[in-house]
Coordinates of C-alpha atoms and ligand atoms in Angstrom, one line a residue:
X1 CA 5.9 -71.7 -111.1
X2 CA 8.7 -70.7 -113.5
X3 CA 9.4 -67.5 -111.7
X4 CA 9.6 -69.3 -108.4
X5 CA 12.2 -71.6 -109.8
X6 CA 14.2 -68.7 -111.0
X7 CA 14.0 -67.1 -107.6
X8 CA 15.1 -70.1 -105.6
X9 CA 18.9 -69.9 -106.2
X10 CA 19.0 -66.2 -105.1
X11 CA 16.9 -67.1 -102.0
X12 CA 19.3 -70.0 -101.1
X13 CA 22.3 -67.8 -101.8
X14 CA 20.9 -65.1 -99.6
X15 CA 20.3 -67.4 -96.7
X16 CA 23.7 -69.0 -97.0
X17 CA 25.4 -65.6 -96.8
X18 CA 23.2 -64.6 -93.8
X19 CA 24.3 -67.8 -92.0
X20 CA 27.9 -67.2 -93.0
X21 CA 27.8 -63.6 -91.8
X22 CA 26.2 -64.7 -88.5
X23 CA 29.0 -67.3 -88.0
X24 CA 31.7 -64.8 -88.7
X25 CA 29.9 -62.4 -86.3
X26 CA 29.7 -65.2 -83.7
X27 CA 33.3 -65.9 -84.1
X28 CA 34.5 -62.3 -83.5
X29 CA 31.7 -61.2 -81.2
X30 CA 31.6 -63.4 -78.0
X31 CA 28.3 -62.0 -77.0
X32 CA 26.7 -63.7 -80.0
X33 CA 28.5 -66.9 -79.1
X34 CA 26.9 -66.9 -75.7
X35 CA 23.6 -67.5 -77.3
X36 CA 24.7 -69.9 -80.0
X37 CA 27.0 -72.1 -78.1
X38 CA 25.3 -75.4 -77.1
X39 CA 26.3 -78.2 -74.9
X40 CA 28.1 -80.7 -77.2
X41 CA 29.8 -78.2 -79.5
X42 CA 32.7 -79.7 -81.4
X43 CA 35.0 -76.9 -80.4
X44 CA 34.8 -78.0 -76.8
X45 CA 32.6 -75.0 -75.8
X46 CA 30.5 -76.4 -73.0
X47 CA 28.3 -73.4 -72.0
X48 CA 24.8 -73.5 -73.3
X49 CA 22.3 -70.7 -72.6
X50 CA 23.9 -68.8 -69.8
X51 CA 23.6 -65.1 -69.6
X52 CA 27.2 -64.5 -68.4
X53 CA 30.3 -65.1 -70.4
X54 CA 32.4 -66.2 -67.5
X55 CA 32.1 -69.9 -68.3
X56 CA 34.2 -69.6 -71.5
X57 CA 37.3 -69.4 -69.3
X58 CA 36.9 -73.0 -68.0
X59 CA 35.4 -76.3 -69.0
X60 CA 32.6 -77.6 -66.9
X61 CA 33.2 -80.6 -64.6
X62 CA 31.5 -83.9 -65.3
X63 CA 29.0 -83.3 -62.5
X64 CA 28.1 -79.9 -63.9
X65 CA 27.5 -81.3 -67.4
X66 CA 25.4 -84.1 -66.1
X67 CA 23.4 -81.8 -63.9
X68 CA 22.8 -79.3 -66.7
X69 CA 21.7 -81.9 -69.2
X70 CA 19.3 -83.5 -66.8
X71 CA 17.8 -80.1 -65.8
X72 CA 17.6 -79.0 -69.4
X73 CA 15.7 -82.1 -70.5
X74 CA 13.3 -81.8 -67.6
X75 CA 12.5 -78.2 -68.5
X76 CA 11.9 -79.2 -72.1
X77 CA 9.1 -81.6 -71.3
X78 CA 6.1 -80.0 -69.6
X79 CA 4.5 -82.1 -66.9
X80 CA 1.7 -84.4 -67.7
X81 CA -1.6 -82.5 -67.9
X82 CA -4.0 -84.1 -65.6
X83 CA -7.8 -83.6 -65.7
X84 CA -7.8 -82.3 -62.2
X85 CA -4.9 -79.8 -61.7
X86 CA -4.4 -78.8 -58.0
X87 CA -2.3 -76.3 -56.1
X88 CA -0.2 -77.8 -53.3
X89 CA -0.1 -75.6 -50.1
X90 CA 3.1 -76.4 -48.2
X91 CA 3.0 -75.2 -44.6
X92 CA 6.4 -74.9 -42.9
X93 CA 5.7 -74.4 -39.1
X94 CA 7.1 -75.2 -35.7
X95 CA 3.7 -76.5 -34.5
X96 CA 0.0 -75.7 -34.7
X97 CA -1.1 -73.1 -37.3
X98 CA -2.6 -70.0 -35.7
X99 CA -4.5 -69.2 -38.9
X100 CA -5.9 -72.6 -39.6
X101 CA -9.5 -71.4 -39.1
X102 CA -8.8 -68.6 -41.7
X103 CA -7.3 -71.0 -44.2
X104 CA -10.4 -73.2 -43.6
X105 CA -12.6 -70.4 -44.8
X106 CA -10.2 -69.8 -47.8
X107 CA -10.4 -73.5 -48.9
X108 CA -14.0 -74.1 -48.2
X109 CA -16.0 -75.0 -51.3
X110 CA -12.9 -75.7 -53.4
X111 CA -12.4 -79.3 -52.5
X112 CA -10.5 -81.2 -55.1
X113 CA -8.6 -78.2 -56.3
X114 CA -5.9 -78.1 -53.6
X115 CA -3.8 -80.3 -51.4
X116 CA -2.3 -79.4 -48.1
X117 CA 1.0 -80.6 -46.5
X118 CA 2.2 -79.6 -43.1
X119 CA 5.8 -79.9 -41.9
X120 CA 5.7 -79.2 -38.2
X121 CA 9.3 -79.2 -37.0
X122 CA 8.9 -78.9 -33.2
X123 CA 5.6 -80.2 -32.0
X124 CA 2.7 -82.2 -33.4
X125 CA 0.0 -79.6 -34.5
X126 CA -3.5 -79.7 -33.2
X127 CA -5.8 -79.3 -36.2
X128 CA -9.1 -77.5 -36.1
X129 CA -9.9 -77.8 -39.8
X130 CA -10.8 -81.0 -41.5
X131 CA -8.8 -80.0 -44.5
X132 CA -5.6 -80.2 -42.3
X133 CA -6.3 -83.4 -40.4
X134 CA -4.0 -86.2 -41.5
X135 CA -1.9 -83.8 -43.7
X136 CA 1.2 -83.8 -41.5
X137 CA 4.3 -85.2 -43.2
X138 CA 7.3 -86.8 -41.5
X139 CA 9.3 -83.9 -40.3
X140 CA 12.7 -83.0 -38.7
X141 CA 13.9 -80.2 -36.5
X142 CA 14.3 -76.9 -38.4
X143 CA 16.6 -74.2 -37.0
X144 CA 16.3 -70.6 -38.1
X145 CA 18.8 -69.7 -40.8
X146 CA 20.3 -73.3 -40.9
X147 CA 20.4 -75.7 -43.8
X148 CA 17.7 -77.8 -42.1
X149 CA 15.3 -75.1 -43.5
X150 CA 16.1 -75.9 -47.1
X151 CA 15.9 -79.6 -46.3
X152 CA 12.4 -79.1 -44.9
X153 CA 11.4 -77.2 -48.0
X154 CA 12.6 -80.0 -50.2
X155 CA 10.8 -82.6 -48.0
X156 CA 7.6 -80.7 -48.5
X157 CA 8.1 -80.5 -52.2
X158 CA 9.0 -84.2 -52.5
X159 CA 5.8 -85.3 -50.6
X160 CA 3.6 -83.0 -52.7
X161 CA 5.2 -84.2 -56.0
X162 CA 3.9 -87.7 -55.2
X163 CA 0.5 -86.5 -56.2
X164 CA 0.5 -86.1 -60.0
X165 CA -2.4 -83.6 -59.9
X166 CA -0.3 -81.1 -58.0
X167 CA 0.8 -78.6 -60.7
X168 CA 1.9 -75.6 -58.6
X169 CA 3.5 -75.6 -55.1
X170 CA 3.3 -72.7 -52.6
X171 CA 5.5 -72.5 -49.5
X172 CA 3.8 -70.8 -46.5
X173 CA 4.7 -70.2 -42.9
X174 CA 2.5 -70.2 -39.8
X175 CA 2.4 -66.4 -39.9
X176 CA 1.2 -66.2 -43.5
X177 CA -2.4 -65.3 -44.4
X178 CA -4.2 -65.3 -47.7
X179 CA -5.2 -61.9 -49.1
X180 CA -7.2 -63.1 -52.0
X181 CA -10.0 -65.6 -52.4
X182 CA -9.2 -69.1 -53.5
X183 CA -10.4 -68.9 -57.1
X184 CA -8.2 -65.8 -57.7
X185 CA -5.1 -67.6 -56.2
X186 CA -5.8 -70.8 -58.2
X187 CA -6.0 -69.0 -61.5
X188 CA -3.2 -66.7 -60.8
X189 CA -0.8 -69.5 -60.0
X190 CA -1.9 -72.3 -62.4
X191 CA -2.2 -70.1 -65.5
X192 CA 1.0 -68.1 -65.0
X193 CA 3.9 -69.0 -67.3
X194 CA 6.6 -68.5 -64.6
X195 CA 7.4 -69.7 -61.1
X196 CA 7.2 -66.9 -58.5
X197 CA 10.7 -67.0 -57.0
X198 CA 12.2 -63.8 -55.7
X199 CA 15.6 -63.2 -57.1
X200 CA 17.8 -60.0 -57.1
X201 CA 21.4 -58.9 -56.7
X202 CA 22.3 -57.3 -53.5
X203 CA 25.9 -56.0 -53.4
X204 CA 25.7 -55.3 -49.7
X205 CA 26.8 -57.4 -46.7
X206 CA 23.5 -59.3 -46.5
X207 CA 23.7 -60.2 -50.1
X208 CA 26.9 -60.8 -51.9
X209 CA 28.7 -60.2 -48.6
X210 CA 27.6 -63.7 -47.6
X211 CA 29.2 -65.4 -50.6
X212 CA 32.5 -67.4 -50.0
X213 CA 34.9 -68.4 -52.7
X214 CA 34.7 -72.1 -51.6
X215 CA 31.6 -72.1 -53.8
X216 CA 33.9 -71.9 -56.8
X217 CA 34.1 -73.1 -59.5
X218 CA 30.4 -74.1 -59.8
X219 CA 28.9 -70.9 -58.3
X220 CA 30.6 -67.7 -59.1
X221 CA 30.0 -64.4 -57.2
X222 CA 28.3 -62.9 -60.3
X223 CA 25.7 -65.8 -60.1
X224 CA 25.0 -65.3 -56.4
X225 CA 21.4 -64.0 -55.8
X226 CA 19.2 -63.2 -52.9
X227 CA 15.4 -63.7 -52.4
X228 CA 12.7 -64.6 -49.9
X229 CA 12.4 -68.3 -49.1
X230 CA 8.6 -68.1 -49.6
X231 CA 8.3 -69.4 -53.1
X232 CA 5.6 -70.7 -55.4
X233 CA 6.8 -72.9 -58.2
X234 CA 5.5 -74.9 -61.2
X235 CA 5.8 -78.7 -61.2
X236 CA 8.8 -78.8 -63.7
X237 CA 10.7 -76.4 -61.4
X238 CA 9.9 -78.5 -58.3
X239 CA 11.2 -81.5 -60.2
X240 CA 14.5 -79.8 -61.1
X241 CA 14.9 -78.9 -57.4
X242 CA 14.6 -82.6 -56.6
X243 CA 17.1 -83.5 -59.3
X244 CA 19.7 -81.1 -58.0
X245 CA 22.4 -82.4 -55.8
X246 CA 25.4 -80.6 -57.1
X247 CA 24.5 -77.0 -56.2
X248 CA 22.6 -78.2 -53.1
X249 CA 25.7 -79.7 -51.7
X250 CA 27.7 -76.6 -52.5
X251 CA 25.3 -74.5 -50.5
X252 CA 25.0 -77.1 -47.7
X253 CA 28.8 -76.9 -47.1
X254 CA 29.5 -73.3 -47.9
X255 CA 26.4 -71.2 -47.1
X256 CA 25.7 -71.7 -43.4
X257 CA 25.5 -69.5 -40.3
X258 CA 28.7 -69.2 -38.3
X259 CA 31.2 -70.5 -40.8
X260 CA 35.0 -70.1 -40.4
X261 CA 35.9 -66.5 -39.4
X262 CA 32.4 -65.8 -38.1
X263 CA 31.1 -65.6 -41.7
X264 CA 27.3 -66.0 -42.0
X265 CA 25.3 -67.2 -44.9
X266 CA 21.7 -68.4 -45.0
X267 CA 20.9 -71.0 -47.7
X268 CA 17.1 -70.5 -47.5
X269 CA 17.6 -67.0 -48.9
X270 CA 20.2 -67.8 -51.5
X271 CA 20.1 -71.4 -52.7
X272 CA 16.9 -71.3 -54.8
X273 CA 17.4 -67.7 -56.2
X274 CA 21.0 -68.6 -57.2
X275 CA 20.0 -72.0 -58.6
X276 CA 17.2 -70.6 -60.8
X277 CA 19.3 -67.6 -61.8
X278 CA 21.9 -70.0 -63.2
X279 CA 19.6 -72.6 -64.7
X280 CA 16.3 -71.0 -65.8
X281 CA 16.4 -67.2 -65.3
X282 CA 13.7 -66.6 -67.8
X283 CA 11.4 -69.1 -66.0
X284 CA 11.0 -67.1 -62.8
X285 CA 9.2 -63.9 -61.9
X286 CA 12.0 -62.5 -59.7
X287 CA 9.4 -61.5 -57.0
X288 CA 7.5 -63.5 -54.5
X289 CA 3.6 -63.6 -54.3
X290 CA 3.9 -63.4 -50.5
X291 CA 4.0 -59.8 -49.2
X292 CA 6.4 -58.8 -46.4
X293 CA 7.3 -55.4 -45.0
X294 CA 11.0 -54.8 -44.7
X295 CA 10.7 -51.0 -44.7
X296 CA 11.6 -50.7 -41.0
X297 CA 15.2 -51.8 -42.0
X298 CA 15.5 -54.2 -39.0
X299 CA 16.8 -57.8 -38.8
X300 CA 13.3 -59.2 -39.0
X301 CA 10.4 -57.9 -41.0
X302 CA 7.5 -56.0 -39.5
X303 CA 4.9 -58.1 -37.8
X304 CA 1.3 -56.9 -38.0
X305 CA -0.8 -56.8 -34.8
X306 CA -4.5 -56.6 -34.3
X307 CA -4.6 -52.8 -34.3
X308 CA -3.0 -52.7 -37.8
X309 CA -5.5 -55.0 -39.4
X310 CA -8.4 -53.4 -41.2
X311 CA -10.0 -53.2 -44.5
X312 CA -7.6 -50.4 -45.6
X313 CA -4.5 -52.6 -45.0
X314 CA -5.8 -55.5 -47.1
X315 CA -7.0 -53.1 -49.8
X316 CA -3.5 -51.6 -49.9
X317 CA -1.7 -55.0 -50.0
X318 CA -3.8 -56.2 -52.8
X319 CA -3.4 -53.1 -55.0
X320 CA 0.5 -53.1 -55.0
X321 CA 1.8 -53.7 -58.6
X322 CA 5.5 -53.2 -58.1
X323 CA 7.8 -55.1 -55.8
X324 CA 10.6 -53.3 -54.0
X325 CA 13.9 -55.0 -53.2
X326 CA 16.0 -53.1 -50.7
X327 CA 19.7 -53.7 -50.9
X328 CA 21.8 -54.0 -47.7
X329 CA 24.7 -51.7 -48.8
X330 CA 25.2 -48.2 -47.4
X331 CA 23.1 -46.7 -50.2
X332 CA 20.1 -49.0 -49.3
X333 CA 18.9 -48.6 -52.8
X334 CA 15.5 -49.8 -53.7
X335 CA 15.2 -51.9 -56.8
X336 CA 11.7 -51.9 -58.2
X337 CA 10.4 -54.9 -60.1
X338 CA 7.1 -54.4 -61.9
X339 CA 4.8 -57.4 -61.3
X340 CA 4.4 -58.8 -64.8
X341 CA 1.9 -61.7 -65.2
X342 CA 2.1 -63.3 -68.7
X343 CA 3.3 -60.0 -70.1
X344 CA 0.9 -57.6 -68.4
X345 CA 1.1 -55.8 -65.1
X346 CA -1.0 -57.2 -62.3
X347 CA -1.2 -57.0 -58.5
X348 CA 1.8 -58.8 -57.0
X349 CA 0.5 -60.4 -53.8
X350 CA -1.7 -63.4 -53.0
X351 CA -0.5 -63.9 -49.4
X352 CA 1.1 -61.8 -46.7
X353 CA 3.3 -62.1 -43.6
X354 CA 4.0 -61.7 -40.8
X355 CA 0.8 -61.6 -38.7
X356 CA 0.6 -62.2 -34.9
X357 CA -1.9 -64.9 -33.9
X358 CA -4.0 -62.1 -32.1
X359 CA -5.1 -60.8 -35.5
X360 CA -7.1 -63.9 -36.3
X361 CA -10.6 -62.6 -35.2
X362 CA -10.2 -59.4 -37.1
X363 CA -9.0 -61.2 -40.2
X364 CA -11.9 -63.7 -40.0
X365 CA -14.3 -60.8 -40.0
X366 CA -12.6 -59.1 -43.0
X367 CA -12.5 -62.4 -44.8
X368 CA -16.3 -62.7 -44.6
X369 CA -16.2 -59.7 -46.9
X370 CA -13.5 -61.3 -49.1
X371 CA -15.5 -61.0 -52.3
X372 CA -14.2 -57.4 -52.4
X373 CA -10.6 -58.7 -52.8
Ligands
NAG1 C1 -0.1 -67.7 -69.6 O1 1.0 -68.5 -70.2 C2 0.8 -69.9 -70.1 C3 2.0 -70.5 -70.6 O2 2.4 -70.0 -71.8 C4 -0.4 -70.3 -70.8 O3 -0.7 -71.7 -70.7 C5 -1.6 -69.5 -70.2 O4 -2.8 -69.8 -70.9 C6 -1.4 -68.0 -70.3 N1 -2.5 -67.4 -69.6 C7 -3.1 -66.4 -70.1 C8 -4.3 -65.8 -69.3 O5 -2.8 -65.9 -71.2
NAG2 C1 14.0 -62.3 -64.1 O1 15.3 -61.9 -64.2 C2 16.0 -62.6 -65.2 C3 17.5 -62.3 -65.1 O2 17.7 -61.0 -64.6 C4 15.5 -62.3 -66.6 O3 16.1 -63.0 -67.6 C5 14.0 -62.7 -66.5 O4 13.4 -62.3 -67.8 C6 13.3 -62.0 -65.4 N1 11.9 -62.5 -65.3 C7 10.8 -61.7 -65.7 C8 9.5 -62.4 -65.7 O5 11.0 -60.6 -66.1
NAG3 C1 5.4 -65.4 -70.5 O1 4.5 -64.7 -71.3 C2 5.0 -63.4 -71.8 C3 3.9 -62.7 -72.5 O2 3.3 -63.5 -73.5 C4 6.3 -63.6 -72.6 O3 6.8 -62.3 -73.0 C5 7.3 -64.4 -71.8 O4 8.4 -64.6 -72.6 C6 6.7 -65.7 -71.3 N1 7.7 -66.3 -70.5 C7 7.9 -67.7 -70.5 C8 8.9 -68.2 -69.6 O5 7.2 -68.4 -71.2
NAG4 C1 -16.8 -54.7 -46.8 O1 -16.4 -54.2 -48.1 C2 -16.9 -53.0 -48.5 C3 -16.4 -52.7 -49.9 O2 -16.8 -53.6 -50.8 C4 -16.4 -51.9 -47.5 O3 -16.9 -50.7 -47.8 C5 -16.8 -52.3 -46.1 O4 -16.3 -51.4 -45.2 C6 -16.4 -53.7 -45.8 N1 -16.9 -54.1 -44.5 C7 -16.1 -54.4 -43.4 C8 -16.8 -54.9 -42.2 O5 -14.9 -54.4 -43.5

């Protein structure tokens, strides 16, 4: 005991000097300040945990502070753990789903572990699976590349959030197929510690080239990101998407096709990647669990037809462990993201697109053999 008493002053002194050193360091080295500067700092520094230092040059607006504090609080409290966690499958489609029969096989036997929501934007779908009957939500017209796409995604999220059991939310299109069996998908999504939202920097015309300065001051060019619209996200992330109005409005007004001067921007590829990059960069994977093949370098990704579909294709898709992001600049560089799941490398993909309706029969046959995936 006596020796401990004697040691204490030295110990206190040492920690005080460490703190002092750190504070001096923080004062002279702005990169330390980035990490130590919190919201209501007396020195009027309003940036909290951002990775860029750009915000030191200006004070945040009232709306930005309000928005950030709400989002930060939401992220701090994990959602209520229910006894029956479910994955919500959100289908964004013009009408009937060509792969509904395949999805039926996927869901069969897992009742109570999933919920389905269908946003059909052009015509009322005809359902062939009992899991899909009565699952259409109120929808509105969606036009390719327009903001109505983001609004439909939010409408799906909002409807699915009403069920407290829904803990993870996956957005899928009519041309998406599952490439893993249900149990694998359920465990992969529910027990991951991130949301799977693709997010990367593309300095080319189809990336940063779409940014306009009207997005300032809230969204700086360095914050602008690109990614596939086909996300999967945790409940707390779906809630912050609902809570956001500030950045949503910025994108609604300044990231649209055919803006002044013929400038094109597509919010469905930029709003969520940019939003998460700014507000919770460590909470997302940066790649999407839905495979797509952009390697042909065309305006639309490759679509798979019946002759392409075989055991080998599915085997290949399910063994990929790195996700390529191809930039749109002259170099067309390929950025490789290893698919890290809770700290270890795992196969990237649970779903794939785009498949023509004619592939259904072949996929059904392969799926009966699905235990191999
Ligand atoms: C992954 O991380 C989450 C969140 O930290 C945790 O709940 C889950 O158990 C982890 N999964 C595994 C398999 O370690
Ligand atoms: C995704 O990228 C952000 C910013 O570049 C980084 O902070 C984050 O750790 C990345 N996510 C993972 C899972 O590596
Ligand atoms: C997810 O888990 C990995 C491995 O444990 C860890 O390095 C990473 O920081 C975690 N990410 C989050 C957002 O919890
Ligand atoms: C079923 O899976 C096995 C491997 O587990 C494979 O060898 C076989 O070709 C598959 N059958 C069909 C019809 O694809």
